[in-house]
PDB file of C-alpha atoms in Angstrom:
ATOM      1  CA  MET A1380     -46.608 -32.903 -84.349  1.00  0.00           C
ATOM      2  CA  LYS A1381     -43.775 -33.841 -81.923  1.00  0.00           C
ATOM      3  CA  ILE A1382     -42.803 -30.150 -81.500  1.00  0.00           C
ATOM      4  CA  THR A1383     -46.316 -29.385 -80.211  1.00  0.00           C
ATOM      5  CA  LEU A1384     -46.413 -32.423 -78.117  1.00  0.00           C
ATOM      6  CA  SER A1385     -43.082 -31.297 -76.299  1.00  0.00           C
ATOM      7  CA  LEU A1386     -44.186 -27.961 -76.054  1.00  0.00           C
ATOM      8  CA  PHE A1387     -47.616 -29.328 -74.195  1.00  0.00           C
ATOM      9  CA  LEU A1388     -45.460 -31.583 -71.787  1.00  0.00           C
ATOM     10  CA  PHE A1389     -43.264 -28.683 -71.160  1.00  0.00           C
ATOM     11  CA  ILE A1390     -45.990 -26.205 -70.322  1.00  0.00           C
ATOM     12  CA  ILE A1391     -47.192 -29.139 -67.960  1.00  0.00           C
ATOM     13  CA  PHE A1392     -43.948 -29.792 -66.291  1.00  0.00           C
ATOM     14  CA  THR A1393     -43.322 -26.119 -65.626  1.00  0.00           C
ATOM     15  CA  SER A1394     -46.516 -25.258 -64.262  1.00  0.00           C
ATOM     16  CA  CYS A1395     -45.894 -28.178 -61.685  1.00  0.00           C
ATOM     17  CA  LEU A1396     -42.905 -26.433 -60.596  1.00  0.00           C
ATOM     18  CA  TYR A1397     -43.747 -22.733 -60.261  1.00  0.00           C
ATOM     19  CA  ARG A1398     -47.124 -23.262 -58.305  1.00  0.00           C
ATOM     20  CA  PRO A1399     -47.971 -20.008 -56.463  1.00  0.00           C
ATOM     21  CA  THR A1400     -47.720 -19.844 -52.625  1.00  0.00           C
ATOM     22  CA  VAL A1401     -50.991 -19.920 -50.704  1.00  0.00           C
ATOM     23  CA  THR A1402     -50.363 -18.238 -47.310  1.00  0.00           C
ATOM     24  CA  VAL A1403     -52.829 -19.578 -44.700  1.00  0.00           C
ATOM     25  CA  LYS A1404     -54.253 -17.232 -42.108  1.00  0.00           C
ATOM     26  CA  GLU A1405     -53.853 -18.497 -38.691  1.00  0.00           C
ATOM     27  CA  ASP A1406     -57.349 -19.055 -37.118  1.00  0.00           C
ATOM     28  CA  PHE A1407     -57.652 -17.267 -33.868  1.00  0.00           C
ATOM     29  CA  SER A1408     -61.353 -18.028 -33.307  1.00  0.00           C
ATOM     30  CA  ASP A1409     -60.575 -20.066 -30.471  1.00  0.00           C
ATOM     31  CA  ASP A1410     -58.829 -17.394 -28.505  1.00  0.00           C
ATOM     32  CA  TRP A1411     -61.832 -15.827 -26.688  1.00  0.00           C
ATOM     33  CA  ALA A1412     -59.506 -14.141 -23.899  1.00  0.00           C
ATOM     34  CA  MET A1413     -57.051 -12.383 -26.858  1.00  0.00           C
ATOM     35  CA  LEU A1414     -54.139 -14.484 -25.261  1.00  0.00           C
ATOM     36  CA  SER A1415     -52.501 -14.095 -28.813  1.00  0.00           C
ATOM     37  CA  LYS A1416     -52.517 -10.205 -28.396  1.00  0.00           C
ATOM     38  CA  TYR A1417     -49.157 -10.117 -25.822  1.00  0.00           C
ATOM     39  CA  GLN A1418     -47.734 -13.626 -26.126  1.00  0.00           C
ATOM     40  CA  LYS A1419     -44.864 -12.844 -28.570  1.00  0.00           C
ATOM     41  CA  GLU A1420     -44.157  -9.600 -26.244  1.00  0.00           C
ATOM     42  CA  ASN A1421     -44.205 -11.593 -23.234  1.00  0.00           C
ATOM     43  CA  ASP A1422     -41.776 -14.468 -24.651  1.00  0.00           C
ATOM     44  CA  SER A1423     -39.572 -11.688 -25.920  1.00  0.00           C
ATOM     45  CA  ILE A1424     -39.226  -9.966 -22.281  1.00  0.00           C
ATOM     46  CA  GLY A1425     -36.680 -12.815 -20.446  1.00  0.00           C
ATOM     47  CA  PRO A1426     -36.968 -13.308 -16.773  1.00  0.00           C
ATOM     48  CA  PRO A1427     -36.569 -10.204 -14.650  1.00  0.00           C
ATOM     49  CA  LYS A1428     -32.841  -9.084 -13.974  1.00  0.00           C
ATOM     50  CA  LYS A1429     -31.623  -8.918 -10.515  1.00  0.00           C
ATOM     51  CA  GLY A1430     -33.278  -6.351  -8.345  1.00  0.00           C
ATOM     52  CA  GLU A1431     -36.128  -5.553 -10.920  1.00  0.00           C
ATOM     53  CA  LYS A1432     -39.409  -5.287  -9.284  1.00  0.00           C
ATOM     54  CA  ARG A1433     -41.937  -5.874 -12.038  1.00  0.00           C
ATOM     55  CA  VAL A1434     -45.467  -4.914 -11.959  1.00  0.00           C
ATOM     56  CA  VAL A1435     -48.068  -6.068 -14.367  1.00  0.00           C
ATOM     57  CA  PHE A1436     -51.375  -3.730 -15.154  1.00  0.00           C
ATOM     58  CA  LEU A1437     -54.099  -6.384 -15.856  1.00  0.00           C
ATOM     59  CA  GLY A1438     -57.239  -4.811 -17.372  1.00  0.00           C
ATOM     60  CA  SER A1439     -59.239  -3.673 -20.415  1.00  0.00           C
ATOM     61  CA  SER A1440     -59.388  -0.427 -22.225  1.00  0.00           C
ATOM     62  CA  ILE A1441     -58.550   1.830 -19.155  1.00  0.00           C
ATOM     63  CA  PHE A1442     -55.252   0.229 -19.081  1.00  0.00           C
ATOM     64  CA  GLU A1443     -54.561  -0.512 -22.724  1.00  0.00           C
ATOM     65  CA  PHE A1444     -55.095   3.315 -23.684  1.00  0.00           C
ATOM     66  CA  TRP A1445     -53.036   4.428 -20.929  1.00  0.00           C
ATOM     67  CA  LYS A1446     -49.669   2.990 -22.605  1.00  0.00           C
ATOM     68  CA  GLN A1447     -51.156   4.755 -25.812  1.00  0.00           C
ATOM     69  CA  LYS A1448     -51.349   8.469 -24.420  1.00  0.00           C
ATOM     70  CA  ASP A1449     -48.352   7.952 -21.749  1.00  0.00           C
ATOM     71  CA  SER A1450     -45.779   5.265 -22.842  1.00  0.00           C
ATOM     72  CA  GLU A1451     -42.999   6.621 -21.162  1.00  0.00           C
ATOM     73  CA  TYR A1452     -44.862   6.072 -17.747  1.00  0.00           C
ATOM     74  CA  PHE A1453     -44.453   2.514 -18.462  1.00  0.00           C
ATOM     75  CA  ASN A1454     -41.188   2.545 -20.383  1.00  0.00           C
ATOM     76  CA  ASN A1455     -39.365   4.219 -17.452  1.00  0.00           C
ATOM     77  CA  HIS A1456     -40.402   1.841 -14.915  1.00  0.00           C
ATOM     78  CA  ALA A1457     -40.705  -2.008 -14.699  1.00  0.00           C
ATOM     79  CA  TYR A1458     -44.259  -1.280 -15.618  1.00  0.00           C
ATOM     80  CA  PHE A1459     -45.717  -4.108 -17.951  1.00  0.00           C
ATOM     81  CA  ASP A1460     -49.375  -2.931 -19.399  1.00  0.00           C
ATOM     82  CA  ARG A1461     -51.746  -5.806 -20.563  1.00  0.00           C
ATOM     83  CA  GLY A1462     -54.855  -4.211 -20.677  1.00  0.00           C
ATOM     84  CA  ILE A1463     -56.974  -5.232 -23.755  1.00  0.00           C
ATOM     85  CA  SER A1464     -60.082  -3.079 -24.457  1.00  0.00           C
ATOM     86  CA  GLY A1465     -63.789  -4.566 -24.110  1.00  0.00           C
ATOM     87  CA  GLN A1466     -62.514  -7.634 -22.035  1.00  0.00           C
ATOM     88  CA  ILE A1467     -64.896  -8.840 -19.048  1.00  0.00           C
ATOM     89  CA  SER A1468     -63.356 -10.352 -15.721  1.00  0.00           C
ATOM     90  CA  PRO A1469     -63.605 -14.058 -16.877  1.00  0.00           C
ATOM     91  CA  GLN A1470     -61.458 -12.886 -19.930  1.00  0.00           C
ATOM     92  CA  LEU A1471     -58.500 -11.351 -17.431  1.00  0.00           C
ATOM     93  CA  LEU A1472     -58.897 -14.646 -15.545  1.00  0.00           C
ATOM     94  CA  ILE A1473     -58.313 -16.707 -18.770  1.00  0.00           C
ATOM     95  CA  ARG A1474     -55.050 -14.409 -19.392  1.00  0.00           C
ATOM     96  CA  PHE A1475     -53.663 -14.610 -15.827  1.00  0.00           C
ATOM     97  CA  ARG A1476     -51.243 -17.233 -16.075  1.00  0.00           C
ATOM     98  CA  GLN A1477     -49.817 -16.240 -19.651  1.00  0.00           C
ATOM     99  CA  ASP A1478     -49.949 -12.443 -18.837  1.00  0.00           C
ATOM    100  CA  VAL A1479     -49.136 -11.937 -15.250  1.00  0.00           C
ATOM    101  CA  ILE A1480     -47.579 -15.327 -13.731  1.00  0.00           C
ATOM    102  CA  ASN A1481     -45.408 -15.913 -16.487  1.00  0.00           C
ATOM    103  CA  LEU A1482     -43.827 -12.423 -16.311  1.00  0.00           C
ATOM    104  CA  LYS A1483     -42.827 -12.998 -12.625  1.00  0.00           C
ATOM    105  CA  PRO A1484     -43.673  -9.579 -11.303  1.00  0.00           C
ATOM    106  CA  LYS A1485     -43.404  -8.583  -7.669  1.00  0.00           C
ATOM    107  CA  ALA A1486     -47.035  -7.328  -7.900  1.00  0.00           C
ATOM    108  CA  VAL A1487     -50.109  -7.300 -10.194  1.00  0.00           C
ATOM    109  CA  ILE A1488     -52.940  -4.459 -10.403  1.00  0.00           C
ATOM    110  CA  ILE A1489     -56.319  -5.924 -11.207  1.00  0.00           C
ATOM    111  CA  LEU A1490     -58.712  -3.250 -12.720  1.00  0.00           C
ATOM    112  CA  ALA A1491     -62.098  -5.098 -13.189  1.00  0.00           C
ATOM    113  CA  GLY A1492     -65.667  -5.018 -13.836  1.00  0.00           C
ATOM    114  CA  SER A1493     -66.870  -2.105 -15.810  1.00  0.00           C
ATOM    115  CA  ASN A1494     -67.242  -3.983 -18.852  1.00  0.00           C
ATOM    116  CA  ASP A1495     -69.137  -6.733 -17.066  1.00  0.00           C
ATOM    117  CA  LEU A1496     -71.417  -3.915 -15.882  1.00  0.00           C
ATOM    118  CA  ALA A1497     -71.675  -2.423 -19.048  1.00  0.00           C
ATOM    119  CA  GLY A1498     -73.569  -5.080 -20.364  1.00  0.00           C
ATOM    120  CA  ASN A1499     -71.000  -5.610 -23.167  1.00  0.00           C
ATOM    121  CA  ARG A1500     -71.328  -9.629 -22.840  1.00  0.00           C
ATOM    122  CA  GLY A1501     -75.000  -9.896 -20.856  1.00  0.00           C
ATOM    123  CA  HIS A1502     -75.779  -8.865 -17.497  1.00  0.00           C
ATOM    124  CA  VAL A1503     -73.710  -9.943 -14.467  1.00  0.00           C
ATOM    125  CA  SER A1504     -73.678  -9.090 -10.735  1.00  0.00           C
ATOM    126  CA  ASN A1505     -71.081  -8.080  -8.469  1.00  0.00           C
ATOM    127  CA  GLU A1506     -70.742 -11.671  -7.117  1.00  0.00           C
ATOM    128  CA  ILE A1507     -69.805 -13.241 -10.438  1.00  0.00           C
ATOM    129  CA  ILE A1508     -67.411 -10.097 -10.971  1.00  0.00           C
ATOM    130  CA  LEU A1509     -65.839 -10.544  -7.567  1.00  0.00           C
ATOM    131  CA  SER A1510     -65.534 -14.105  -7.950  1.00  0.00           C
ATOM    132  CA  ASN A1511     -63.406 -13.800 -10.978  1.00  0.00           C
ATOM    133  CA  ILE A1512     -61.421 -11.215  -9.179  1.00  0.00           C
ATOM    134  CA  LYS A1513     -60.926 -13.796  -6.297  1.00  0.00           C
ATOM    135  CA  SER A1514     -59.735 -16.382  -8.293  1.00  0.00           C
ATOM    136  CA  MET A1515     -56.838 -14.062  -9.823  1.00  0.00           C
ATOM    137  CA  ALA A1516     -55.731 -12.776  -6.358  1.00  0.00           C
ATOM    138  CA  GLU A1517     -55.640 -16.355  -5.118  1.00  0.00           C
ATOM    139  CA  LEU A1518     -53.456 -17.493  -8.162  1.00  0.00           C
ATOM    140  CA  ALA A1519     -51.083 -14.497  -7.258  1.00  0.00           C
ATOM    141  CA  LYS A1520     -50.860 -15.433  -3.638  1.00  0.00           C
ATOM    142  CA  MET A1521     -49.871 -18.789  -4.732  1.00  0.00           C
ATOM    143  CA  ASN A1522     -47.168 -17.484  -7.060  1.00  0.00           C
ATOM    144  CA  GLN A1523     -45.718 -14.867  -4.185  1.00  0.00           C
ATOM    145  CA  ILE A1524     -47.011 -12.143  -6.232  1.00  0.00           C
ATOM    146  CA  LYS A1525     -48.414  -9.013  -4.296  1.00  0.00           C
ATOM    147  CA  VAL A1526     -52.145  -7.955  -5.048  1.00  0.00           C
ATOM    148  CA  ILE A1527     -53.369  -4.466  -5.855  1.00  0.00           C
ATOM    149  CA  LEU A1528     -56.822  -4.032  -6.164  1.00  0.00           C
ATOM    150  CA  CYS A1529     -58.468  -1.228  -7.808  1.00  0.00           C
ATOM    151  CA  LYS A1530     -61.504   1.016  -6.857  1.00  0.00           C
ATOM    152  CA  TYR A1531     -62.842   1.484 -10.579  1.00  0.00           C
ATOM    153  CA  LEU A1532     -63.072   4.829 -11.894  1.00  0.00           C
ATOM    154  CA  PRO A1533     -66.471   6.726 -11.545  1.00  0.00           C
ATOM    155  CA  ILE A1534     -68.635   6.415 -14.352  1.00  0.00           C
ATOM    156  CA  TYR A1535     -72.129   7.914 -14.759  1.00  0.00           C
ATOM    157  CA  GLU A1536     -73.223   6.479 -17.856  1.00  0.00           C
ATOM    158  CA  TYR A1537     -71.883   4.420 -20.891  1.00  0.00           C
ATOM    159  CA  PRO A1538     -71.727   6.333 -24.053  1.00  0.00           C
ATOM    160  CA  TRP A1539     -72.113   2.880 -26.081  1.00  0.00           C
ATOM    161  CA  ASN A1540     -74.980   1.784 -23.317  1.00  0.00           C
ATOM    162  CA  LYS A1541     -77.231   4.531 -22.385  1.00  0.00           C
ATOM    163  CA  SER A1542     -79.971   2.399 -21.680  1.00  0.00           C
ATOM    164  CA  LEU A1543     -78.436   1.161 -18.918  1.00  0.00           C
ATOM    165  CA  LYS A1544     -79.676   2.962 -15.852  1.00  0.00           C
ATOM    166  CA  GLY A1545     -77.780   3.061 -12.351  1.00  0.00           C
ATOM    167  CA  THR A1546     -74.480   3.014 -13.520  1.00  0.00           C
ATOM    168  CA  ALA A1547     -72.862   5.027 -11.056  1.00  0.00           C
ATOM    169  CA  GLU A1548     -74.786   3.389  -8.461  1.00  0.00           C
ATOM    170  CA  GLN A1549     -73.662  -0.104  -9.947  1.00  0.00           C
ATOM    171  CA  ILE A1550     -69.734   0.919  -9.761  1.00  0.00           C
ATOM    172  CA  ILE A1551     -70.020   2.716  -6.209  1.00  0.00           C
ATOM    173  CA  SER A1552     -71.366  -0.847  -5.001  1.00  0.00           C
ATOM    174  CA  LEU A1553     -68.829  -2.972  -6.721  1.00  0.00           C
ATOM    175  CA  ASN A1554     -66.104  -0.954  -5.271  1.00  0.00           C
ATOM    176  CA  LYS A1555     -67.421  -1.134  -1.773  1.00  0.00           C
ATOM    177  CA  ASP A1556     -67.398  -5.380  -2.211  1.00  0.00           C
ATOM    178  CA  ILE A1557     -63.810  -5.057  -3.656  1.00  0.00           C
ATOM    179  CA  VAL A1558     -62.643  -3.006  -0.826  1.00  0.00           C
ATOM    180  CA  ALA A1559     -64.416  -5.155   1.833  1.00  0.00           C
ATOM    181  CA  TYR A1560     -62.569  -7.944  -0.022  1.00  0.00           C
ATOM    182  CA  ALA A1561     -59.257  -6.337  -0.200  1.00  0.00           C
ATOM    183  CA  GLU A1562     -59.664  -5.324   3.474  1.00  0.00           C
ATOM    184  CA  SER A1563     -59.928  -9.093   4.427  1.00  0.00           C
ATOM    185  CA  GLU A1564     -56.830 -10.250   2.944  1.00  0.00           C
ATOM    186  CA  ASN A1565     -54.691  -7.383   3.759  1.00  0.00           C
ATOM    187  CA  PHE A1566     -54.403  -6.514  -0.166  1.00  0.00           C
ATOM    188  CA  THR A1567     -53.517  -3.080  -1.198  1.00  0.00           C
ATOM    189  CA  ILE A1568     -56.609  -1.049  -2.428  1.00  0.00           C
ATOM    190  CA  LEU A1569     -55.855   1.368  -5.313  1.00  0.00           C
ATOM    191  CA  ASP A1570     -58.481   4.241  -5.427  1.00  0.00           C
ATOM    192  CA  TYR A1571     -58.980   5.590  -8.901  1.00  0.00           C
ATOM    193  CA  PHE A1572     -62.351   6.587  -7.630  1.00  0.00           C
ATOM    194  CA  THR A1573     -61.965   9.379  -5.374  1.00  0.00           C
ATOM    195  CA  PRO A1574     -59.866  11.832  -7.325  1.00  0.00           C
ATOM    196  CA  LEU A1575     -61.520  11.607 -10.328  1.00  0.00           C
ATOM    197  CA  VAL A1576     -65.130  11.743  -9.411  1.00  0.00           C
ATOM    198  CA  ASP A1577     -67.325  14.658  -9.747  1.00  0.00           C
ATOM    199  CA  GLU A1578     -70.862  15.610  -8.098  1.00  0.00           C
ATOM    200  CA  LYS A1579     -72.723  13.155  -9.942  1.00  0.00           C
ATOM    201  CA  ASN A1580     -70.488  10.066  -9.472  1.00  0.00           C
ATOM    202  CA  GLY A1581     -69.053  10.389 -12.970  1.00  0.00           C
ATOM    203  CA  GLN A1582     -65.767  11.574 -14.225  1.00  0.00           C
ATOM    204  CA  LYS A1583     -64.282  15.001 -14.063  1.00  0.00           C
ATOM    205  CA  ALA A1584     -64.744  16.719 -17.588  1.00  0.00           C
ATOM    206  CA  GLU A1585     -61.554  17.904 -17.329  1.00  0.00           C
ATOM    207  CA  TYR A1586     -59.892  14.274 -16.846  1.00  0.00           C
ATOM    208  CA  THR A1587     -62.005  12.422 -19.222  1.00  0.00           C
ATOM    209  CA  THR A1588     -62.732  11.750 -23.207  1.00  0.00           C
ATOM    210  CA  ASP A1589     -66.149  10.257 -23.063  1.00  0.00           C
ATOM    211  CA  GLY A1590     -66.949  10.108 -19.279  1.00  0.00           C
ATOM    212  CA  VAL A1591     -65.308   6.407 -19.262  1.00  0.00           C
ATOM    213  CA  HIS A1592     -61.780   6.845 -20.500  1.00  0.00           C
ATOM    214  CA  PRO A1593     -59.292   9.203 -19.007  1.00  0.00           C
ATOM    215  CA  ASN A1594     -57.494  11.807 -21.011  1.00  0.00           C
ATOM    216  CA  LEU A1595     -53.868  12.516 -20.494  1.00  0.00           C
ATOM    217  CA  ALA A1596     -54.665  14.758 -17.584  1.00  0.00           C
ATOM    218  CA  GLY A1597     -56.647  11.973 -16.056  1.00  0.00           C
ATOM    219  CA  TYR A1598     -53.779   9.618 -16.452  1.00  0.00           C
ATOM    220  CA  LYS A1599     -51.351  11.650 -14.814  1.00  0.00           C
ATOM    221  CA  ILE A1600     -53.859  11.811 -11.732  1.00  0.00           C
ATOM    222  CA  MET A1601     -53.895   7.911 -11.827  1.00  0.00           C
ATOM    223  CA  GLU A1602     -50.274   7.789 -12.125  1.00  0.00           C
ATOM    224  CA  VAL A1603     -49.660   9.628  -8.752  1.00  0.00           C
ATOM    225  CA  VAL A1604     -52.173   7.436  -6.940  1.00  0.00           C
ATOM    226  CA  THR A1605     -50.774   4.208  -8.762  1.00  0.00           C
ATOM    227  CA  ASP A1606     -47.269   4.960  -7.862  1.00  0.00           C
ATOM    228  CA  GLU A1607     -48.139   5.339  -4.205  1.00  0.00           C
ATOM    229  CA  ALA A1608     -49.904   1.992  -4.226  1.00  0.00           C
ATOM    230  CA  ILE A1609     -46.691   0.626  -5.427  1.00  0.00           C
ATOM    231  CA  LYS A1610     -44.511   2.169  -3.103  1.00  0.00           C
ATOM    232  CA  LYS A1611     -46.843   0.941  -0.206  1.00  0.00           C
ATOM    233  CA  THR A1612     -46.699  -2.271  -1.575  1.00  0.00           C
ATOM    234  CA  ILE A1613     -43.313  -3.578  -2.568  1.00  0.00           C
ATOM    235  CA  GLY A1614     -40.946  -0.485  -2.159  1.00  0.00           C
ATOM    236  CA  ARG A1615     -39.143   1.593  -4.777  1.00  0.00           C
TER     237      ARG A1615
END
């Protein structure tokens, strides 16, 4: 009986000592703008080196896929890609302090509006998109960051939302509003529309994977006009 009781107590004691470790997964449900995506990378970068002219590319999938298809373009320059696929302009605005201001760049390239128009999160107007772009530009100016605003790439239709009509006209209209604002504020205009557009106001087939996102050849075209805009804005 004493042996049985001792054995029982020993089992109870050892089970208390060797409880399995339970890993609790961090809850990111409140991170609507996905600040967590680049947080660790940003923290590891540190301040700019002497003479370093950083440029941040802020946008959605067009920018995110760019680094995937041609990483050398970013690695060979002080260019920081902060694109997140599917994001709309208010999400970019929420990320602006962490993913732009805190990196202390000389310039920021803002490409926004396509996912808003695509109906990814509901339908919005050019005025709302432009309002978010203006807020980002004003934050940049307050922090001595030069602003480069983009004419969006031509899109005839969205493959994931073909029921949406008049896409090409919406993009053209948005681009006109962005250019008018950029000119009024003396910001640099980066024209991604003109070198990629076809006769239907969509993207030339040889430069795109799906009519929305460029292929490597398309990104090579974008790199030429991007470098020209950066040189015009902050020099080499």
